Structures are given as C-alpha cells and as structure tokens.
PDB file of C-alpha atoms in Angstrom:
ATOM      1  CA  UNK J 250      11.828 -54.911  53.919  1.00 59.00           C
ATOM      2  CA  UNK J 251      11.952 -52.579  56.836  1.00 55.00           C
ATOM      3  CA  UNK J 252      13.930 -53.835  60.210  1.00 90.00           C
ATOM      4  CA  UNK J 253      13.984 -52.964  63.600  1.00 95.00           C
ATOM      5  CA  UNK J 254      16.029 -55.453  65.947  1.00 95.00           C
ATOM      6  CA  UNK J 255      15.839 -55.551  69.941  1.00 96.00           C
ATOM      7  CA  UNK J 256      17.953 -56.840  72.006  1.00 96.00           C
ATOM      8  CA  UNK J 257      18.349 -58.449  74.606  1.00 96.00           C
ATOM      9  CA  UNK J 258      14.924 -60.180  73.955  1.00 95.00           C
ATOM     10  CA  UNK J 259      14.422 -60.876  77.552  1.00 96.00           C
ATOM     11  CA  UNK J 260      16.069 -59.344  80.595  1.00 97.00           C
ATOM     12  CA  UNK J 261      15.242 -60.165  84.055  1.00 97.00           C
ATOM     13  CA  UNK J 262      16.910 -57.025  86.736  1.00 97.00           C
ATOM     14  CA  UNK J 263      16.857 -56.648  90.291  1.00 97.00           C
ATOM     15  CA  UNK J 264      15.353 -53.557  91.422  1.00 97.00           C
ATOM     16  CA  UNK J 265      18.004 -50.114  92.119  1.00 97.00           C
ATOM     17  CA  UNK J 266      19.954 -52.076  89.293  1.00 97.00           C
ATOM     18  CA  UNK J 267      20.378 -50.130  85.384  1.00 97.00           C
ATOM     19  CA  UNK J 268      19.073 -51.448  82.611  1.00 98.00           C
ATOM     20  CA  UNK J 269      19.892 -50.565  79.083  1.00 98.00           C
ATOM     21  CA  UNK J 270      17.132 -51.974  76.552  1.00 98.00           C
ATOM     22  CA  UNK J 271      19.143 -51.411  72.447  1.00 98.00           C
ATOM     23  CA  UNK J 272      17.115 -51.183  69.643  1.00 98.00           C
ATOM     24  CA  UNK J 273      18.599 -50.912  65.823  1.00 97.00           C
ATOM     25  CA  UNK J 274      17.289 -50.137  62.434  1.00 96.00           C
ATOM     26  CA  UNK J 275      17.782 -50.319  59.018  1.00 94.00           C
ATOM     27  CA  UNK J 276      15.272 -48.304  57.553  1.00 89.00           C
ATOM     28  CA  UNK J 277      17.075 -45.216  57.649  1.00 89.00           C
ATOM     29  CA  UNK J 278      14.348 -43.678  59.356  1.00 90.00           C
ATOM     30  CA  UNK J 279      14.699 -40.431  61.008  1.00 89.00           C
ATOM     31  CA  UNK J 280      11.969 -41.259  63.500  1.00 91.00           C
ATOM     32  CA  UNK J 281      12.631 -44.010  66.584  1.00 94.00           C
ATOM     33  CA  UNK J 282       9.898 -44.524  69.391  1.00 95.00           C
ATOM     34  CA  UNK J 283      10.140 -46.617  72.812  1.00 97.00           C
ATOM     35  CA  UNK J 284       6.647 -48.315  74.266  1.00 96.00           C
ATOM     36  CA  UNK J 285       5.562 -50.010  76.809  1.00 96.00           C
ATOM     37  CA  UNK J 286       2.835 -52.561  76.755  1.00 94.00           C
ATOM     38  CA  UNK J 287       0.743 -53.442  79.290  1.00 92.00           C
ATOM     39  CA  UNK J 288      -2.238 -55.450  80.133  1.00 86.00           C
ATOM     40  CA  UNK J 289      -5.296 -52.892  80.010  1.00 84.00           C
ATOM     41  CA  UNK J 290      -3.020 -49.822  78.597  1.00 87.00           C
ATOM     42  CA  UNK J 291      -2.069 -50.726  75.290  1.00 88.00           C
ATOM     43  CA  UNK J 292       0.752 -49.375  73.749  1.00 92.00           C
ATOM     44  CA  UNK J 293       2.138 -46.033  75.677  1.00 94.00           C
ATOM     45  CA  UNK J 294       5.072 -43.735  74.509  1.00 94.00           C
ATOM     46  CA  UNK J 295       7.875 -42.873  76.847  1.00 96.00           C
ATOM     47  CA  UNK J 296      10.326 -41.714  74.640  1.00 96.00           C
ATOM     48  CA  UNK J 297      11.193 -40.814  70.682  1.00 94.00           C
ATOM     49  CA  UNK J 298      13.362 -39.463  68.548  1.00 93.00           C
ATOM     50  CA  UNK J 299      13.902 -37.292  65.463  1.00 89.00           C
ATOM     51  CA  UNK J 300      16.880 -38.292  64.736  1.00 91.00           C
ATOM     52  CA  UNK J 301      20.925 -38.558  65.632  1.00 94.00           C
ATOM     53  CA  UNK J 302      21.277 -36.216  69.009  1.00 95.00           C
ATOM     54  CA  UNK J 303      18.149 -36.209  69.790  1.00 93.00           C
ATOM     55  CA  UNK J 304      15.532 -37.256  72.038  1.00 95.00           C
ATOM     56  CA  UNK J 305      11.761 -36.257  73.449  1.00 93.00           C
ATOM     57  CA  UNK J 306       9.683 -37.436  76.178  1.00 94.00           C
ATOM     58  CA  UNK J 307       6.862 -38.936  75.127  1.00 92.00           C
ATOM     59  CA  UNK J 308       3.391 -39.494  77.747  1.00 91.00           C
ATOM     60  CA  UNK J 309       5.053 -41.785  80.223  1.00 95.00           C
ATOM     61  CA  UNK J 310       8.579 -40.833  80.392  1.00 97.00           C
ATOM     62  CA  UNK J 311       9.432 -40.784  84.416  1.00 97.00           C
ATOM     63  CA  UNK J 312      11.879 -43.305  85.552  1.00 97.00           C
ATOM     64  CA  UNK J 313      13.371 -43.355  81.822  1.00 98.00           C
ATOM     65  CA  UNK J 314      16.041 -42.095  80.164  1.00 98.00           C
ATOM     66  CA  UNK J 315      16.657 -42.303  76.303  1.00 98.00           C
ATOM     67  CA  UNK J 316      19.891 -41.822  74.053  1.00 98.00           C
ATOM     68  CA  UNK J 317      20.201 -41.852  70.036  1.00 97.00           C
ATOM     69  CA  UNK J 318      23.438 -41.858  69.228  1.00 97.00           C
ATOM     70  CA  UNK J 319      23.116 -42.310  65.400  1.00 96.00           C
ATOM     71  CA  UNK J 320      20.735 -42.586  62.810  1.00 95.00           C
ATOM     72  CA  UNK J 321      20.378 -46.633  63.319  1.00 96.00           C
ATOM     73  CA  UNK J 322      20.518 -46.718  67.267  1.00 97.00           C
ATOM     74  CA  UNK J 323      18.296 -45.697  69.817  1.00 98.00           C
ATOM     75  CA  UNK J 324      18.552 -46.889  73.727  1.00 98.00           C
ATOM     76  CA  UNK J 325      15.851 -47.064  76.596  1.00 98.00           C
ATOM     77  CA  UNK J 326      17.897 -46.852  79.787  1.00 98.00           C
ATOM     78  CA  UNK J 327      16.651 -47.281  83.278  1.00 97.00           C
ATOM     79  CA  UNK J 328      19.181 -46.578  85.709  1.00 96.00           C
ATOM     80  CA  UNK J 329      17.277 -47.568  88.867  1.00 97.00           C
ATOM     81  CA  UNK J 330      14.928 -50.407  87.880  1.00 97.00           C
ATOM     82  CA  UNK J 331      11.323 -51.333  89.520  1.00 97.00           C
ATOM     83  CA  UNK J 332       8.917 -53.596  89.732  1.00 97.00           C
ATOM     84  CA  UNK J 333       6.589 -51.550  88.125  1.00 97.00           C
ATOM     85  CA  UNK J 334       8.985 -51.328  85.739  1.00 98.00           C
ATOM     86  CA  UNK J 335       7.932 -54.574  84.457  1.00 97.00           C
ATOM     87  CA  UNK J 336       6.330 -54.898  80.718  1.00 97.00           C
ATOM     88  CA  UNK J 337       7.483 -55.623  77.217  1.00 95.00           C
ATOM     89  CA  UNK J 338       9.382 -52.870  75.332  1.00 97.00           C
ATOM     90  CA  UNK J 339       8.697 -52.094  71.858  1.00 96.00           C
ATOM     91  CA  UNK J 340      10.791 -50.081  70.054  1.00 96.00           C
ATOM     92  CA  UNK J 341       9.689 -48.645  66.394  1.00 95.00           C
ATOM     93  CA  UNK J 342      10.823 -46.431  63.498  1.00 93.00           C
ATOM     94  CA  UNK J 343       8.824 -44.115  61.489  1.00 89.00           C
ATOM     95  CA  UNK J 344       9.354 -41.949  58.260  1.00 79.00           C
ATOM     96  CA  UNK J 345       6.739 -39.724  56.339  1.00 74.00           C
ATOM     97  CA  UNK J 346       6.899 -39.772  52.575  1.00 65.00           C
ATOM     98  CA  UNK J 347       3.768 -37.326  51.613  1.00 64.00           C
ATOM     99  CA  UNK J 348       0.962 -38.502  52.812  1.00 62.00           C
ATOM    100  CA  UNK J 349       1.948 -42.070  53.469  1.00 66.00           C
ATOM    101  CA  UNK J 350       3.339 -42.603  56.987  1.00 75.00           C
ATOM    102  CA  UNK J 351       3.318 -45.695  59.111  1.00 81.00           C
ATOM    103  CA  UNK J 352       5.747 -47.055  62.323  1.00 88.00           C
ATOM    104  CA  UNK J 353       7.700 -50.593  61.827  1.00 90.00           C
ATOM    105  CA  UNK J 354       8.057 -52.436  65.195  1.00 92.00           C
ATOM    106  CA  UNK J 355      10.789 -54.721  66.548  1.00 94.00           C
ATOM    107  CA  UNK J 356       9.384 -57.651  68.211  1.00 92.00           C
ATOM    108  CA  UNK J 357       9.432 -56.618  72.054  1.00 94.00           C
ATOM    109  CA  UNK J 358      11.784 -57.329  75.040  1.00 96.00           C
ATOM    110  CA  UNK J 359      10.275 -58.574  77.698  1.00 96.00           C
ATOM    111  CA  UNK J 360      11.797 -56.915  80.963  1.00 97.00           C
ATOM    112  CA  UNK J 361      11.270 -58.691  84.223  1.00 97.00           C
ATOM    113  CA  UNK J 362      12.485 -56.344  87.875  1.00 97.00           C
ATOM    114  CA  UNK J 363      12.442 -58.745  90.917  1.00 96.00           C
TER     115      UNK J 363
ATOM    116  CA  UNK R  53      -5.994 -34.602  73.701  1.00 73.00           C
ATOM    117  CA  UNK R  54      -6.525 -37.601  71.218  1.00 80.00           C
ATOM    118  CA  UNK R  55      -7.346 -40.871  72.555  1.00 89.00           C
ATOM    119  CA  UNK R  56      -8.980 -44.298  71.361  1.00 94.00           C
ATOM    120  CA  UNK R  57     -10.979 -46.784  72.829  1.00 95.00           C
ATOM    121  CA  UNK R  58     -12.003 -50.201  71.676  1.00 96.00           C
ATOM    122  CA  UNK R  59     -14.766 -51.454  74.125  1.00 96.00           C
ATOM    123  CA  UNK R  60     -14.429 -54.874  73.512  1.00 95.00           C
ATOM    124  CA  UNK R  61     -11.041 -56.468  74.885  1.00 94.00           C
ATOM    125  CA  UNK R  62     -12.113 -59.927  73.969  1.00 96.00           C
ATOM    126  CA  UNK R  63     -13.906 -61.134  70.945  1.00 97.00           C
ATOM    127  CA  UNK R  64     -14.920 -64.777  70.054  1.00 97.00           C
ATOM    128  CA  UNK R  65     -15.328 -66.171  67.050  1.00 97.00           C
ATOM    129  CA  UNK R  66     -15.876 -69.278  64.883  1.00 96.00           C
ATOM    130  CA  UNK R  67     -13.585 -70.064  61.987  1.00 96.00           C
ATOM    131  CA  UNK R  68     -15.413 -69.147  59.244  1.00 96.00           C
ATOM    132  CA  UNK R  69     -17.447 -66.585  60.609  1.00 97.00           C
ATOM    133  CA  UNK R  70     -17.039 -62.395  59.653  1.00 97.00           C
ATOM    134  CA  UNK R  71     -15.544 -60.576  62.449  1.00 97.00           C
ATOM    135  CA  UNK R  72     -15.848 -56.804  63.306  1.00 97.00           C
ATOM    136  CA  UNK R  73     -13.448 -55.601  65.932  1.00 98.00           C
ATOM    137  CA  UNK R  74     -14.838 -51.834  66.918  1.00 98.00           C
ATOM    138  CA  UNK R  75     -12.451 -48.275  67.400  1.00 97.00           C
ATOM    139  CA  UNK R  76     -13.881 -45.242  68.858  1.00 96.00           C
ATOM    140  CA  UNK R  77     -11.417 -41.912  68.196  1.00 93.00           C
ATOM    141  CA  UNK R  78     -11.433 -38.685  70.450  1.00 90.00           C
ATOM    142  CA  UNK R  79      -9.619 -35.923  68.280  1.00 81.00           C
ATOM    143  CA  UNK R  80      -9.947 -32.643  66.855  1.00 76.00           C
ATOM    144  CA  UNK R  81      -9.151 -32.272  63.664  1.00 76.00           C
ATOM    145  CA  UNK R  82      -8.310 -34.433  60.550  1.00 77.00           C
ATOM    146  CA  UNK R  83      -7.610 -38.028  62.145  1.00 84.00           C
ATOM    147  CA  UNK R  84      -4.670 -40.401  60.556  1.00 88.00           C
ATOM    148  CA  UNK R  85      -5.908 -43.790  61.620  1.00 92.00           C
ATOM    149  CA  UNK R  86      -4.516 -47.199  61.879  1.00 93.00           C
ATOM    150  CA  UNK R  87      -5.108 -50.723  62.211  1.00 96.00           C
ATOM    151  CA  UNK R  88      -2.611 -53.009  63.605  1.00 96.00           C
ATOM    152  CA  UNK R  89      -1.900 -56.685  64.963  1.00 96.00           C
ATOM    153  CA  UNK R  90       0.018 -58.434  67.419  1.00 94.00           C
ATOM    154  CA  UNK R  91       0.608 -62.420  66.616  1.00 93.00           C
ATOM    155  CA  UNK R  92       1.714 -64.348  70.067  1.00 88.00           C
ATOM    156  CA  UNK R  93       4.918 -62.962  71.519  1.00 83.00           C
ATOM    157  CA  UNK R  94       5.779 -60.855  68.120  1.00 86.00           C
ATOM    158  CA  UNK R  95       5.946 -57.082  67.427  1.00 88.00           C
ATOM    159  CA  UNK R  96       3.006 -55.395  65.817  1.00 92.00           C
ATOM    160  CA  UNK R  97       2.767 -55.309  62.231  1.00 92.00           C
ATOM    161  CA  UNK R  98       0.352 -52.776  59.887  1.00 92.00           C
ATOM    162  CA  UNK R  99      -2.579 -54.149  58.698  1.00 95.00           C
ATOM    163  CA  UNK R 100      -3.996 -50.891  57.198  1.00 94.00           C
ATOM    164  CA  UNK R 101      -3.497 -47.378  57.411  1.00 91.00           C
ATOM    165  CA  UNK R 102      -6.264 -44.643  56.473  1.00 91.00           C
ATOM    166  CA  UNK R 103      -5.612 -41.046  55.100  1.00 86.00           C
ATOM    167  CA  UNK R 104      -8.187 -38.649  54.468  1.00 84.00           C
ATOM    168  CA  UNK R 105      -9.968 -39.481  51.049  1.00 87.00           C
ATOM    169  CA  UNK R 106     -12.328 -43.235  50.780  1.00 91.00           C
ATOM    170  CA  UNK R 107     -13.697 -43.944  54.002  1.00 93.00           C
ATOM    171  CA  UNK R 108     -13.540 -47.958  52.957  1.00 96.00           C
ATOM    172  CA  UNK R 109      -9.733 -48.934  53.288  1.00 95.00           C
ATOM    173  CA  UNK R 110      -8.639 -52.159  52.338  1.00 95.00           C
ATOM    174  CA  UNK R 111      -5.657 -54.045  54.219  1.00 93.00           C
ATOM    175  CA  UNK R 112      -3.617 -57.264  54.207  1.00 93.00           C
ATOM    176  CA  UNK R 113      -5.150 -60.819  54.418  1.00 93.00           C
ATOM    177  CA  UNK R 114      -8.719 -60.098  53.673  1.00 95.00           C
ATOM    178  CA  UNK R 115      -9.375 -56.796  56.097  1.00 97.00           C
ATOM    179  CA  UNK R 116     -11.245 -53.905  55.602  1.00 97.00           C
ATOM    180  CA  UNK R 117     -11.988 -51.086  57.754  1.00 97.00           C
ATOM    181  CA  UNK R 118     -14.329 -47.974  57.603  1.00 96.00           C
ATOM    182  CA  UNK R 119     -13.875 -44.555  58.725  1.00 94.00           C
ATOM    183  CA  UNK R 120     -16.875 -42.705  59.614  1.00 93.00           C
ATOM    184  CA  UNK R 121     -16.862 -38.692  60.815  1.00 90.00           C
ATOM    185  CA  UNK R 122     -19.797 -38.967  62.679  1.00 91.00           C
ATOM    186  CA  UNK R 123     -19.732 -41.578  64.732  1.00 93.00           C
ATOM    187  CA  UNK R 124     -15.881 -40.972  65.606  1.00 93.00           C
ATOM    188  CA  UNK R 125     -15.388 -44.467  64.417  1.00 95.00           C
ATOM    189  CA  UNK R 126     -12.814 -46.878  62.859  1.00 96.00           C
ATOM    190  CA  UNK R 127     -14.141 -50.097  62.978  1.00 98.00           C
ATOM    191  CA  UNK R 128     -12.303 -53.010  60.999  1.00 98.00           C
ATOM    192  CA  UNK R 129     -13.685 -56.071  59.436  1.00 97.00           C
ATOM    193  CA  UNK R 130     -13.210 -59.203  57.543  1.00 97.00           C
ATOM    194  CA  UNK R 131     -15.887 -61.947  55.978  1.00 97.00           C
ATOM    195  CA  UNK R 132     -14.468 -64.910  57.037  1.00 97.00           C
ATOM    196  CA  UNK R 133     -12.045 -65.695  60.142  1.00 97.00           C
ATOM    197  CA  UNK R 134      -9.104 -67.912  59.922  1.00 96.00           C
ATOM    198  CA  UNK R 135      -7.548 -69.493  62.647  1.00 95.00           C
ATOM    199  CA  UNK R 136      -4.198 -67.712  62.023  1.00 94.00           C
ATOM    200  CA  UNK R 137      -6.398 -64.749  62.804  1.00 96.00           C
ATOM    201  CA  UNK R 138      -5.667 -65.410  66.023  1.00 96.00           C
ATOM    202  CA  UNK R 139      -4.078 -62.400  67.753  1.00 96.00           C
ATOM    203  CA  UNK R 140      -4.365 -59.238  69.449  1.00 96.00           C
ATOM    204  CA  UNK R 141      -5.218 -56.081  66.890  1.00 97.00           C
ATOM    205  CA  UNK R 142      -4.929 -52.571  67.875  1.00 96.00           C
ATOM    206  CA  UNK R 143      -6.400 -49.248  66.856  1.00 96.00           C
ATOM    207  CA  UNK R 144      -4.055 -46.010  66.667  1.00 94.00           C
ATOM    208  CA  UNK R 145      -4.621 -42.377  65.932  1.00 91.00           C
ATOM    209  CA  UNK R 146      -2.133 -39.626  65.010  1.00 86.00           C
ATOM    210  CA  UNK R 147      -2.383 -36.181  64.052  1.00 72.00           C
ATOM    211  CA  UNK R 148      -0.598 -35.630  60.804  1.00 63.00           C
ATOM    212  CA  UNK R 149       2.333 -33.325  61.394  1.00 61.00           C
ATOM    213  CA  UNK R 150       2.407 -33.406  65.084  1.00 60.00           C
ATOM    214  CA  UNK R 151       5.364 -33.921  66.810  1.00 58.00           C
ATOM    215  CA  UNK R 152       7.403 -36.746  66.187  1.00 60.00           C
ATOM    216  CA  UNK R 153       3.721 -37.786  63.988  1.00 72.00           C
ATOM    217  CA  UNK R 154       3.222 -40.003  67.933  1.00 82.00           C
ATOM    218  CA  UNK R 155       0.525 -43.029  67.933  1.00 88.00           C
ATOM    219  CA  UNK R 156      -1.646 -42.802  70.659  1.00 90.00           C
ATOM    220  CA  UNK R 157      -3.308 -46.391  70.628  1.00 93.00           C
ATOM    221  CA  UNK R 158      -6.366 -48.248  71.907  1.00 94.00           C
ATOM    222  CA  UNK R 159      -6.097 -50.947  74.905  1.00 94.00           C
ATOM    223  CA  UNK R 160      -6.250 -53.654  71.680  1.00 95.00           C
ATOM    224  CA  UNK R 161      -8.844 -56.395  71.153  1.00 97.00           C
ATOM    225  CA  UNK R 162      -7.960 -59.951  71.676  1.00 96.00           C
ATOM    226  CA  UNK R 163      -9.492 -62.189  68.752  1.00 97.00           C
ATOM    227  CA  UNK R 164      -9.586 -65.951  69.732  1.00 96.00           C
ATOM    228  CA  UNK R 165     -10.567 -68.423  66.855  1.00 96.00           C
ATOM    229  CA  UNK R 166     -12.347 -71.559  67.900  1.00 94.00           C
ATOM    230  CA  UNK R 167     -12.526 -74.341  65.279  1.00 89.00           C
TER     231      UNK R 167
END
C-alpha cells in the first residue's frame, strides 16, 4: 500500500516567522509534489521533485522554497510566513510504470499565519 | 496551457439517486485524465484514471466515467449514491511525459448526500 505521511498535521505561525511543512514516503517514488488547496482554486502546484537533489517550481511557487534531501523526504519551507499563506498543504508522490501513472497523497496540513 | 473546469461546485443529491459530476479539459494533445476524491479533512485518493484506449473507464465503489474527444469532456458517474459518497471529487489532467508528468486540476465538486 503506497504512503505518504505529513507532518505536523496542523501548524498555526505568526507572520515574518519560517515554517518548514515535512512530508515522507515509502513508495520509493522518484516523483514528490507540494499543493496548496484553496477554496475556489483547487489543487495548485508550487513545487516538485524528480528525485534526491532536486527540485522545480511548479505554477505558484513565490514565497516558497522546497528541499529533497533523499529519495523518501521532501520539505515545503516558508521562511517569511503570511496570511495569505494560509491553506492546507498536500504533499504527493508519483511514479510511471508504462502507461500506468497516478499521484498518492498524504492527508494535508493545515497551516494557519496570524 | 492545459486547464479543467467543473462548472458545478455543488451538487445535491438523494441517497439512492445516480449522480453525474461534469469535467471540461482545455489541452492539446493526447489528454491523461483523472478522477479523484476528497473525504472530510483527508488527502485525496484515485478513484479512476483514463489512458488513451475505451472511452468508458470503470473506478472504485461503483464509478464510471467517460471520455469524449469532442466535447473536451470527462464527466464521471455512478447509478446509485450512498451517503458515504459524501465528499469533494476532483478532475485532473496531465500530459503524458511532461515534466515532472504535473496535475493541473479542476476547482472540485462538492457532493452532499441527503437521506
């Protein structure tokens, strides 16, 4: 069964303060992606991965910075938080075999910046 | 640039009844298109994935969905709602070997179950 954890699960930040949002996974996937969700947007990229050493900005990366130290970890890290900073992170792993592809999800952290 | 739309960001529906949440797809080329769902404060998990080849896909508990060229459409059904249907479902596009193979997804459709 494929895994992705989060963690923390919630965070509440004051704004100008960093924030480092972990996400781990099991899968061995080469692939790791960081969302946002938002009332009215969906699902939107701001960063991903193809592995260890690397990392891409995805459609909404300002204000973010990513880091993917190994194969299992990948980190979403805002180092001066804002309010509109505010949504739940999803972080995901992906791996194509052929034609089958498909991203697993961890369940979210929601990230509150007062 | 690819992009989705589901025009409907609410749907309503008796237990019971057949549902049909609707996906519109902007993209050039061959679409990879997915169907996925969102249970109260949980991650999103696949409910069913199409590749090019039969248009009719079938998923996990009981859905369906049907890819159609010219309408640009993905829309996903099931006969008959149960109330642990009850949950937010998304529609996603990618372009097979892009980059990173990103998801660009729909604003998701929120399906509430009444008894």
């Amino acid at each position: 069964e494929a895994a992705v954890t989060q963690s923390p699960r919630n965070k509440v930040a004051v704004t100008g303060g960093k924030v480092t949002l972990s996400c781990n996974q099991t899968n061995n996937h080469n692939n790791m992606y960081w969302y946002r969700q938002d009332t009215g947007h969906g699902l939107r990229l701001i960063h991903y991965s193809y592995g260890a050493g690397s990392t891409e900005k995805g459609d909404i990366p300002d204000g973010y910075k990513a880091s993917r130290p190994s194969q299992e970890n990948f980190s979403l890290i805002l180092e001066l938080a804002t309010p509109s900073q505010t949504s739940v992170y999803f972080c995901a792993s992906g791996e194509r075999w052929g034609s089958s592809y498909e991203q697993y999800f961890g369940p979210g952290t929601r990230l509150t910046v007062l | 640039a690819q992009s989705v739309t589901q025009p409907d960001a609410r749907v309503t529906v008796s237990e019971g009844a057949s549902l049909q949440l609707r996906c519109k797809y902007s993209y050039f080329g061959t679409p990879y298109l997915f169907w996925y769902v969102q249970y109260p404060r949980q991650g999103l998990q696949l409910l069913l994935k199409y590749y090019p080849g039969d248009p009719v896909v079938q998923g996990v508990n009981g859905f369906e969905a049907e890819f159609s060229k010219s309408n640009s459409s993905f829309h996903l059904r099931k006969a008959s709602v149960h109330w642990s249907d009850w949950a937010v479902y998304f529609c996603a596009v990618s372009m097979w070997g892009s980059a990173g193979n990103k998801l660009t997804f729909g604003i998701g459709t929120r399906v509430l179950v009444r008894p």
